[in-house]
CSV table of C-alpha atoms in Angstrom, one decimal:
chain,number,residue,atom,x,y,z
A,1,MET,CA,171.6,36.9,-89.8
A,2,PHE,CA,169.5,37.0,-86.7
A,3,LEU,CA,165.6,36.4,-86.8
A,4,PRO,CA,163.0,36.2,-84.1
A,5,LEU,CA,162.5,32.6,-83.0
A,6,PHE,CA,159.7,30.6,-81.1
A,7,ALA,CA,161.1,27.2,-81.7
A,8,ALA,CA,164.2,25.7,-82.9
A,9,ALA,CA,165.6,22.7,-84.3
A,10,GLY,CA,169.2,21.2,-83.9
A,11,TYR,CA,169.1,22.0,-80.2
A,12,GLU,CA,172.4,22.5,-78.4
A,13,GLY,CA,171.4,22.8,-74.8
A,14,LEU,CA,170.6,25.5,-72.4
A,15,PRO,CA,174.0,27.8,-72.3
A,16,MET,CA,175.5,27.9,-68.8
A,17,GLN,CA,176.6,31.7,-69.4
A,18,ALA,CA,173.7,34.2,-69.8
A,19,PRO,CA,173.8,35.6,-73.3
A,20,THR,CA,174.7,39.2,-73.7
A,21,LEU,CA,171.6,41.2,-75.4
A,22,THR,CA,173.3,44.6,-75.7
A,23,THR,CA,176.1,46.7,-74.2
A,24,VAL,CA,175.6,50.1,-72.3
A,25,PHE,CA,178.7,52.3,-72.2
A,26,GLY,CA,180.7,49.0,-72.7
A,27,LEU,CA,178.9,47.2,-69.9
A,28,PRO,CA,177.2,43.9,-71.3
A,29,ILE,CA,173.7,43.7,-70.3
A,30,THR,CA,172.5,39.8,-70.2
A,31,ASN,CA,169.1,38.5,-70.5
A,32,SER,CA,169.3,37.5,-66.6
A,33,MET,CA,170.2,41.2,-65.6
A,34,VAL,CA,167.1,42.4,-67.6
A,35,VAL,CA,164.9,39.8,-65.9
A,36,SER,CA,166.3,40.3,-62.3
A,37,ALA,CA,165.6,44.0,-62.7
A,38,CYS,CA,162.1,43.5,-64.0
A,39,MET,CA,161.4,41.1,-61.1
A,40,ALA,CA,162.9,43.5,-58.6
A,41,LEU,CA,160.6,46.2,-60.0
A,42,ILE,CA,157.6,44.1,-60.0
A,43,ILE,CA,158.1,43.5,-56.3
A,44,ILE,CA,158.5,47.1,-55.3
A,45,ILE,CA,155.4,47.9,-57.3
A,46,PHE,CA,153.4,45.3,-55.4
A,47,ALA,CA,154.7,46.0,-52.0
A,48,GLN,CA,153.8,49.8,-52.7
A,49,ILE,CA,150.3,48.8,-53.8
A,50,ALA,CA,149.7,46.4,-50.9
A,51,THR,CA,150.8,48.7,-48.0
A,52,ARG,CA,149.7,52.1,-49.6
A,53,ASN,CA,146.4,51.9,-47.7
A,54,VAL,CA,147.0,49.7,-44.6
A,55,SER,CA,143.8,49.0,-42.7
A,56,LEU,CA,142.6,46.9,-39.8
A,57,VAL,CA,140.5,45.0,-42.7
A,58,PRO,CA,143.2,44.0,-45.3
A,59,GLY,CA,142.5,43.8,-48.9
A,60,ALA,CA,143.7,40.9,-50.9
A,61,ALA,CA,147.0,42.4,-51.7
A,62,GLN,CA,147.7,43.5,-48.1
A,63,ASN,CA,146.6,40.2,-46.6
A,64,PHE,CA,148.8,38.3,-49.0
A,65,PHE,CA,151.9,40.4,-48.3
A,66,GLU,CA,151.0,40.2,-44.4
A,67,ILE,CA,150.8,36.4,-44.5
A,68,ILE,CA,154.3,36.1,-46.1
A,69,ILE,CA,156.0,38.5,-43.7
A,70,GLU,CA,154.2,36.9,-40.7
A,71,LYS,CA,155.2,33.4,-41.5
A,72,LEU,CA,158.8,34.2,-42.6
A,73,GLY,CA,159.1,36.4,-39.5
A,74,GLY,CA,158.1,33.4,-37.1
A,75,ILE,CA,160.6,31.2,-38.9
A,76,LEU,CA,163.4,33.7,-38.5
A,77,GLU,CA,162.8,34.5,-34.9
A,78,GLY,CA,163.4,30.7,-34.1
A,79,VAL,CA,166.8,30.9,-35.9
A,80,LEU,CA,168.0,34.6,-35.0
A,81,GLY,CA,166.0,35.4,-31.8
A,82,TRP,CA,164.1,38.5,-31.2
A,83,ASP,CA,166.8,41.1,-30.8
A,84,LEU,CA,168.8,40.1,-33.9
A,85,MET,CA,165.8,39.5,-36.1
A,86,LYS,CA,164.4,43.1,-35.7
A,87,HIS,CA,167.9,44.5,-37.0
A,88,THR,CA,168.0,42.1,-39.8
A,89,PHE,CA,164.6,41.0,-40.9
A,90,TRP,CA,164.4,43.5,-43.7
A,91,PHE,CA,167.5,41.8,-45.5
A,92,PHE,CA,166.4,38.2,-45.2
A,93,ALA,CA,162.8,39.0,-46.0
A,94,SER,CA,163.8,40.8,-49.3
A,95,ILE,CA,166.3,38.0,-50.3
A,96,PHE,CA,163.6,35.4,-49.7
A,97,ILE,CA,160.9,37.3,-51.6
A,98,PHE,CA,163.3,38.1,-54.4
A,99,ILE,CA,164.7,34.6,-54.9
A,100,LEU,CA,161.0,33.0,-54.6
A,101,VAL,CA,159.7,35.4,-57.3
A,102,CYS,CA,162.8,34.9,-59.6
A,103,ASN,CA,162.7,31.0,-59.3
A,104,ILE,CA,159.0,31.3,-60.2
A,105,GLN,CA,159.5,33.4,-63.0
A,106,ALA,CA,162.0,31.0,-64.7
A,107,LEU,CA,159.0,28.4,-65.0
A,108,MET,CA,157.0,30.9,-66.9
A,109,PRO,CA,156.2,30.1,-70.7
A,110,GLY,CA,158.6,31.7,-73.1
A,111,VAL,CA,161.6,31.6,-70.8
A,112,GLY,CA,164.6,30.2,-72.9
A,113,THR,CA,162.7,29.8,-76.0
A,114,ILE,CA,161.9,33.1,-77.2
A,115,GLY,CA,164.5,35.1,-78.9
A,116,TYR,CA,166.8,35.2,-81.6
A,117,GLY,CA,168.7,32.4,-83.5
A,118,ARG,CA,170.9,32.1,-86.6
A,119,GLY,CA,169.7,31.4,-90.0
A,120,SER,CA,168.3,32.7,-93.3
A,121,ALA,CA,164.5,31.8,-92.5
A,122,TRP,CA,162.5,30.7,-89.3
A,123,HIS,CA,162.5,27.0,-90.5
A,124,SER,CA,166.2,26.8,-91.0
A,125,LEU,CA,167.3,28.4,-87.5
A,126,GLU,CA,169.6,26.1,-85.6
A,127,HIS,CA,168.7,27.0,-81.8
A,128,VAL,CA,167.8,29.9,-79.7
A,129,SER,CA,171.1,31.4,-79.3
A,130,HIS,CA,170.1,34.7,-77.7
A,131,PRO,CA,166.9,34.0,-75.6
A,132,TRP,CA,165.3,37.2,-74.4
A,133,LEU,CA,164.3,35.7,-71.0
A,134,ARG,CA,166.3,33.6,-68.6
A,135,GLY,CA,165.9,32.7,-65.1
A,136,ALA,CA,167.7,35.2,-63.0
A,137,ASN,CA,169.1,32.5,-60.5
A,138,ALA,CA,170.2,30.4,-63.6
A,139,ASP,CA,173.1,32.8,-63.9
A,140,ALA,CA,175.9,32.4,-61.4
A,141,ASN,CA,176.6,36.2,-61.6
A,142,MET,CA,173.3,36.9,-60.0
A,143,THR,CA,173.7,34.3,-57.2
A,144,MET,CA,177.0,35.4,-56.6
A,145,ALA,CA,176.1,38.9,-56.3
A,146,MET,CA,173.5,38.0,-53.6
A,147,ALA,CA,175.9,35.8,-51.6
A,148,LEU,CA,178.7,38.5,-51.7
A,149,ALA,CA,175.9,41.0,-50.7
A,150,PHE,CA,175.1,38.8,-47.5
A,151,PHE,CA,179.0,38.4,-46.9
A,152,MET,CA,179.3,42.1,-46.5
A,153,MET,CA,176.3,42.6,-44.3
A,154,TRP,CA,177.6,39.7,-42.1
A,155,ILE,CA,180.7,41.4,-41.5
A,156,TYR,CA,178.8,44.5,-40.7
A,157,TRP,CA,176.4,42.8,-38.3
A,158,ALA,CA,179.4,40.6,-36.8
A,159,ILE,CA,181.2,44.1,-35.8
A,160,LYS,CA,178.1,45.6,-35.0
A,161,PHE,CA,177.1,43.1,-32.4
A,162,ASN,CA,180.5,42.0,-31.2
A,163,GLY,CA,182.8,44.8,-31.7
A,164,SER,CA,186.1,44.2,-33.6
A,165,VAL,CA,188.0,43.0,-30.6
A,166,GLY,CA,184.9,40.9,-29.6
A,167,LEU,CA,184.7,39.3,-33.0
A,168,VAL,CA,188.4,38.3,-33.0
A,169,LYS,CA,187.6,36.7,-29.3
A,170,HIS,CA,184.4,35.0,-30.8
A,171,ILE,CA,186.5,33.2,-33.2
A,172,PHE,CA,189.8,32.7,-31.7
A,173,ILE,CA,189.1,32.5,-27.8
A,174,PRO,CA,187.0,29.9,-25.9
A,175,ASN,CA,183.8,31.3,-24.1
A,176,ALA,CA,184.0,28.9,-21.1
A,177,LYS,CA,185.5,30.2,-17.9
A,178,LEU,CA,188.8,28.4,-17.4
A,179,SER,CA,191.5,28.5,-15.2
A,180,ARG,CA,194.7,30.3,-16.3
A,181,GLY,CA,196.7,27.2,-16.8
A,182,ILE,CA,194.0,25.5,-18.6
A,183,PHE,CA,193.2,28.3,-20.8
A,184,LEU,CA,197.1,28.5,-21.9
A,185,LEU,CA,196.9,24.9,-22.5
A,186,VAL,CA,194.0,24.8,-25.0
A,187,LEU,CA,194.5,28.3,-26.5
A,188,PRO,CA,196.5,26.9,-29.4
A,189,PHE,CA,194.1,24.3,-30.2
A,190,PHE,CA,191.3,27.1,-30.3
A,191,ILE,CA,193.7,29.2,-32.5
A,192,PHE,CA,194.0,26.3,-34.9
A,193,ILE,CA,190.2,25.9,-34.7
A,194,GLY,CA,189.7,29.5,-35.4
A,195,LEU,CA,191.9,29.4,-38.5
A,196,ILE,CA,189.6,26.7,-39.8
A,197,GLU,CA,186.6,28.8,-38.9
A,198,ILE,CA,188.1,31.7,-41.0
A,199,VAL,CA,188.3,29.3,-44.0
A,200,SER,CA,184.9,28.2,-43.5
A,201,ILE,CA,183.7,31.9,-43.5
A,202,MET,CA,185.6,32.6,-46.6
A,203,VAL,CA,184.0,29.6,-48.4
A,204,ARG,CA,180.4,30.5,-47.5
A,205,PRO,CA,179.8,32.9,-50.5
A,206,ILE,CA,181.0,30.3,-52.7
A,207,SER,CA,178.8,27.5,-51.4
A,208,LEU,CA,175.8,29.8,-51.2
A,209,THR,CA,176.5,30.9,-54.9
A,210,PHE,CA,176.5,27.4,-56.5
A,211,ARG,CA,173.9,25.6,-54.4
A,212,LEU,CA,171.1,28.1,-55.7
A,213,TYR,CA,172.7,28.3,-59.0
A,214,GLY,CA,173.0,24.6,-59.6
A,215,ASN,CA,169.6,23.7,-58.4
A,216,ILE,CA,167.6,26.5,-60.7
A,217,TYR,CA,170.0,26.1,-63.7
A,218,GLY,CA,169.8,22.2,-63.4
A,219,GLY,CA,165.9,22.5,-63.5
A,220,GLU,CA,165.8,24.8,-66.3
A,221,ALA,CA,168.2,22.6,-68.2
A,222,ILE,CA,166.0,19.7,-67.7
A,223,ILE,CA,162.9,21.7,-69.0
A,224,ASP,CA,164.8,22.8,-72.0
A,225,GLN,CA,165.7,19.4,-72.9
A,226,ILE,CA,162.1,17.9,-72.6
A,227,LYS,CA,161.0,21.0,-74.7
A,228,HIS,CA,163.3,19.7,-77.4
A,229,MET,CA,162.8,16.1,-77.3
A,230,SER,CA,159.8,15.9,-79.3
A,231,PRO,CA,157.8,18.0,-81.9
A,232,ASN,CA,154.6,16.6,-80.5
A,233,MET,CA,152.9,19.1,-78.1
A,234,THR,CA,151.0,16.2,-76.3
A,235,VAL,CA,154.4,14.3,-75.5
A,236,LYS,CA,155.9,17.7,-74.3
A,237,THR,CA,153.2,18.5,-72.0
A,238,LEU,CA,152.8,15.0,-70.6
A,239,GLY,CA,156.6,15.2,-69.9
A,240,LEU,CA,156.7,18.6,-68.3
A,241,LEU,CA,153.7,18.6,-66.0
A,242,PRO,CA,155.4,16.6,-63.4
A,243,ILE,CA,158.6,18.4,-63.9
A,244,TYR,CA,157.1,21.8,-63.5
A,245,THR,CA,155.1,20.6,-60.4
A,246,TYR,CA,158.4,19.4,-58.9
A,247,GLU,CA,160.2,22.8,-59.9
A,248,LEU,CA,157.6,24.7,-58.2
A,249,LEU,CA,158.5,23.0,-55.0
A,250,VAL,CA,162.2,23.4,-55.8
A,251,ALA,CA,161.5,27.3,-56.2
A,252,LEU,CA,160.1,27.6,-52.7
A,253,VAL,CA,162.7,25.4,-51.1
A,254,GLN,CA,165.7,27.0,-52.6
A,255,ALA,CA,164.6,30.2,-51.5
A,256,LEU,CA,164.0,29.1,-48.1
A,257,VAL,CA,167.3,27.3,-48.0
A,258,PHE,CA,169.4,30.4,-49.0
A,259,THR,CA,167.4,32.6,-46.5
A,260,LEU,CA,167.7,30.1,-43.6
A,261,LEU,CA,171.3,29.3,-44.4
A,262,THR,CA,172.4,32.9,-44.4
A,263,ALA,CA,170.2,33.4,-41.1
A,264,VAL,CA,172.0,30.5,-39.5
A,265,PHE,CA,175.4,32.1,-40.2
A,266,THR,CA,174.3,35.3,-38.9
A,267,ALA,CA,173.0,33.7,-35.7
A,268,LEU,CA,176.1,31.8,-35.3
A,269,ILE,CA,178.3,35.0,-35.0
A,270,CYS,CA,175.8,37.5,-33.6
A,271,ARG,CA,173.3,35.7,-31.3
A,272,HIS,CA,173.8,36.0,-27.7
A,273,ASP,CA,170.8,34.8,-25.3
A,274,SER,CA,170.8,37.5,-22.7
A,275,HIS,CA,168.1,39.4,-20.7
A,276,ALA,CA,168.2,42.2,-23.4
A,277,GLU,CA,166.4,39.8,-25.8
A,278,LYS,CA,164.0,38.5,-23.4
A,279,ASN,CA,163.0,42.2,-22.3
A,280,GLY,CA,162.6,42.8,-26.1
A,281,GLN,CA,160.1,40.1,-26.4
A,282,GLU,CA,158.1,41.3,-23.4
A,283,GLU,CA,158.2,44.7,-24.7
A,284,TYR,CA,156.9,43.5,-28.0
A,285,LYS,CA,154.1,41.5,-26.3
A,286,HIS,CA,152.8,44.5,-24.4
């Protein structure tokens, strides 16, 4: 029998796999999917409210939104350059805000502790086996979806800014001006380096997936462990305060790390310092 549960005994630990709450047309709906959809909806609503009546004297919502966009734009321009940033900023800003909001949501009260458990009465329930809330990024499926979305955009941008032939040359052919003899001499070496680069590119979605997932899941697991260490609320509070403070910093850092890593990967394949970028910057200033 399943009963609503707000506290549990016989704690078994935070499950690594997000529990399935229900199924829709045979598709399992997990608690992390529900949370990620709700967070995306909240971001969209807030963005609409903040930019609905844009004015020279911004209100609180518009001012807050503009500060985030301005600061993030300054950071990304240093990595991507102006010309590349104006084509890709929408993606990196969206991914940063989404990850940050989801990371902060994971620290809210009730995450992982409100849900359903097995037993005949509330005092005999073993543990929360089906929590209603879970950090979206504490699910490897969510972080992998974002990493694969970036990988598809990376391929699109790489072809757009280099062309198909240019992309192959970028990976396998040296850019330096070499004599024909030296070029033929070093070409096998660069082809070998290019093959290593291909492996590196293929591994990037995996590293992005588990870097974000591991940090967020680890933080939630520690918080969950402390919550079940003692029934005394004072002991729990004293134990959780420093952890929550640290995890707030982790929430911001991990959002920045994911965004900046993806931006660096994009800049490495797409960025070409040229007169076009300088002209774009001058046009923007005027």
